[in-house]
Amino acid sequence: GADHVMGRDAAFPPKAFSAAIDVVGGAGFQRIIEALIPGGRYATSGAIAGPLVELDLRTLYLNDITLFGCTFTPAEVFSRLVGMVNDGRIRPLVSRTYPLEEIHAAQADFMSKKYPGKLVLIPPRD
């Protein structure tokens, strides 16, 4: 489990954390890397704030930081996750729903990045 969970806008103390999990990417990347202790680990599985990051490579190699890209999930893990959702043990964060006809509004809201949860399109019942 995590010892600390911090928002991206928090002031990260330098060289304070052994690991960081970041699914946002973008401009905050370098600050997160600098908050890792020597030998620290950074894992990512998303880039909603942008796929391109700036990195001073010296921060990486002088501190022996390890980067992990995480996208693969075995089928049994996904099945178990779906079961937990169906059983009500976990609930996805849904920020807003839209009828399918409002797909353009949903896309605009998604691109604005103003909602923290999922945006869901509801197809017609016909």
Tab-separated table of C-alpha atoms in Angstrom:
chain	number	residue	atom	x	y	z
A	1	GLY	CA	0.000	0.000	0.000
A	2	ALA	CA	0.913	3.626	-0.304
A	3	ASP	CA	2.410	5.523	2.618
A	4	HIS	CA	1.456	8.878	1.040
A	5	VAL	CA	-0.921	9.975	-1.682
A	6	MET	CA	-0.326	13.481	-2.997
A	7	GLY	CA	-2.010	15.629	-5.597
A	8	ARG	CA	0.004	16.799	-8.575
A	9	ASP	CA	-0.112	20.411	-7.395
A	10	ALA	CA	1.376	19.589	-3.992
A	11	ALA	CA	4.865	20.750	-3.085
A	12	PHE	CA	6.949	17.580	-3.345
A	13	PRO	CA	9.914	17.459	-1.000
A	14	PRO	CA	13.129	16.607	-2.866
A	15	LYS	CA	14.383	13.022	-2.636
A	16	ALA	CA	11.587	11.972	-0.275
A	17	PHE	CA	9.820	9.028	-1.927
A	18	SER	CA	10.953	5.559	-2.934
A	19	ALA	CA	8.287	5.188	-5.619
A	20	ALA	CA	5.788	7.246	-7.578
A	21	ILE	CA	2.844	6.154	-9.693
A	22	ASP	CA	1.761	8.776	-12.216
A	23	VAL	CA	-1.083	8.328	-14.705
A	24	VAL	CA	-1.138	11.986	-15.743
A	25	GLY	CA	2.264	12.738	-17.322
A	26	GLY	CA	2.852	16.155	-18.862
A	27	ALA	CA	4.551	19.102	-17.230
A	28	GLY	CA	4.725	17.658	-13.687
A	29	PHE	CA	6.993	14.764	-14.683
A	30	GLN	CA	10.360	16.347	-13.744
A	31	ARG	CA	9.068	17.440	-10.308
A	32	ILE	CA	7.975	13.877	-9.559
A	33	ILE	CA	11.331	12.442	-10.661
A	34	GLU	CA	13.151	14.950	-8.424
A	35	ALA	CA	11.015	13.827	-5.449
A	36	LEU	CA	12.354	10.260	-5.699
A	37	ILE	CA	15.172	9.015	-3.496
A	38	PRO	CA	18.303	7.562	-5.122
A	39	GLY	CA	17.270	4.164	-6.452
A	40	GLY	CA	13.642	5.299	-6.616
A	41	ARG	CA	11.065	3.952	-9.037
A	42	TYR	CA	8.620	5.805	-11.271
A	43	ALA	CA	5.693	3.989	-12.895
A	44	THR	CA	3.280	5.372	-15.461
A	45	SER	CA	0.309	4.043	-17.360
A	46	GLY	CA	-1.146	7.195	-18.842
A	47	ALA	CA	-0.513	10.648	-20.200
A	48	ILE	CA	-3.752	12.599	-19.913
A	49	ALA	CA	-1.816	15.857	-19.297
A	50	GLY	CA	0.349	15.202	-22.336
A	51	PRO	CA	2.584	12.458	-23.678
A	52	LEU	CA	5.704	14.613	-24.024
A	53	VAL	CA	7.773	15.352	-20.940
A	54	GLU	CA	10.995	17.187	-20.214
A	55	LEU	CA	13.685	15.331	-18.305
A	56	ASP	CA	17.176	16.288	-17.227
A	57	LEU	CA	18.861	12.935	-17.829
A	58	ARG	CA	21.377	13.662	-15.072
A	59	THR	CA	18.533	13.441	-12.548
A	60	LEU	CA	17.786	9.974	-13.898
A	61	TYR	CA	21.257	8.448	-14.074
A	62	LEU	CA	22.930	10.217	-11.132
A	63	ASN	CA	20.140	9.017	-8.844
A	64	ASP	CA	19.755	5.553	-10.390
A	65	ILE	CA	16.023	6.096	-11.008
A	66	THR	CA	14.117	3.251	-12.671
A	67	LEU	CA	11.217	4.039	-15.022
A	68	PHE	CA	8.390	1.565	-15.615
A	69	GLY	CA	5.706	1.696	-18.285
A	70	CYS	CA	2.682	-0.295	-17.215
A	71	THR	CA	-0.024	-1.244	-19.695
A	72	PHE	CA	-0.346	-5.020	-19.637
A	73	THR	CA	-2.933	-6.636	-17.393
A	74	PRO	CA	-3.521	-10.403	-17.433
A	75	ALA	CA	-7.103	-11.397	-18.334
A	76	GLU	CA	-7.770	-12.834	-14.874
A	77	VAL	CA	-6.953	-9.482	-13.241
A	78	PHE	CA	-9.425	-7.669	-15.484
A	79	SER	CA	-12.096	-10.332	-14.835
A	80	ARG	CA	-11.598	-9.972	-11.083
A	81	LEU	CA	-11.829	-6.178	-11.377
A	82	VAL	CA	-15.092	-6.394	-13.348
A	83	GLY	CA	-16.445	-8.764	-10.692
A	84	MET	CA	-15.576	-6.263	-7.959
A	85	VAL	CA	-17.398	-3.512	-9.853
A	86	ASN	CA	-20.425	-5.764	-10.425
A	87	ASP	CA	-20.494	-6.766	-6.728
A	88	GLY	CA	-20.373	-3.109	-5.672
A	89	ARG	CA	-17.058	-3.499	-3.825
A	90	ILE	CA	-15.530	-0.727	-5.926
A	91	ARG	CA	-17.240	2.063	-7.812
A	92	PRO	CA	-15.678	3.849	-10.765
A	93	LEU	CA	-15.767	7.618	-10.484
A	94	VAL	CA	-18.253	8.835	-13.099
A	95	SER	CA	-18.222	12.613	-13.399
A	96	ARG	CA	-20.912	12.984	-16.031
A	97	THR	CA	-23.141	11.046	-18.420
A	98	TYR	CA	-24.342	12.102	-21.874
A	99	PRO	CA	-26.873	10.714	-24.317
A	100	LEU	CA	-25.027	9.384	-27.362
A	101	GLU	CA	-26.388	12.287	-29.421
A	102	GLU	CA	-24.252	14.637	-27.282
A	103	ILE	CA	-20.978	12.942	-28.181
A	104	HIS	CA	-19.492	16.266	-29.349
A	105	ALA	CA	-20.183	17.881	-25.953
A	106	ALA	CA	-18.695	14.840	-24.199
A	107	GLN	CA	-15.561	15.060	-26.343
A	108	ALA	CA	-15.233	18.793	-25.645
A	109	ASP	CA	-15.571	18.171	-21.899
A	110	PHE	CA	-13.007	15.361	-22.100
A	111	MET	CA	-10.528	17.616	-23.905
A	112	SER	CA	-11.069	20.402	-21.344
A	113	LYS	CA	-9.814	18.032	-18.607
A	114	LYS	CA	-12.169	19.654	-16.090
A	115	TYR	CA	-13.677	16.366	-14.846
A	116	PRO	CA	-11.652	13.988	-12.647
A	117	GLY	CA	-13.737	10.890	-13.395
A	118	LYS	CA	-15.090	9.043	-16.373
A	119	LEU	CA	-17.394	10.633	-18.917
A	120	VAL	CA	-19.970	8.073	-20.037
A	121	LEU	CA	-21.979	7.989	-23.270
A	122	ILE	CA	-25.411	6.346	-22.973
A	123	PRO	CA	-26.670	4.738	-26.209
A	124	PRO	CA	-30.376	4.970	-27.066
A	125	ARG	CA	-32.570	2.131	-25.765
A	126	ASP	CA	-34.088	1.380	-29.200
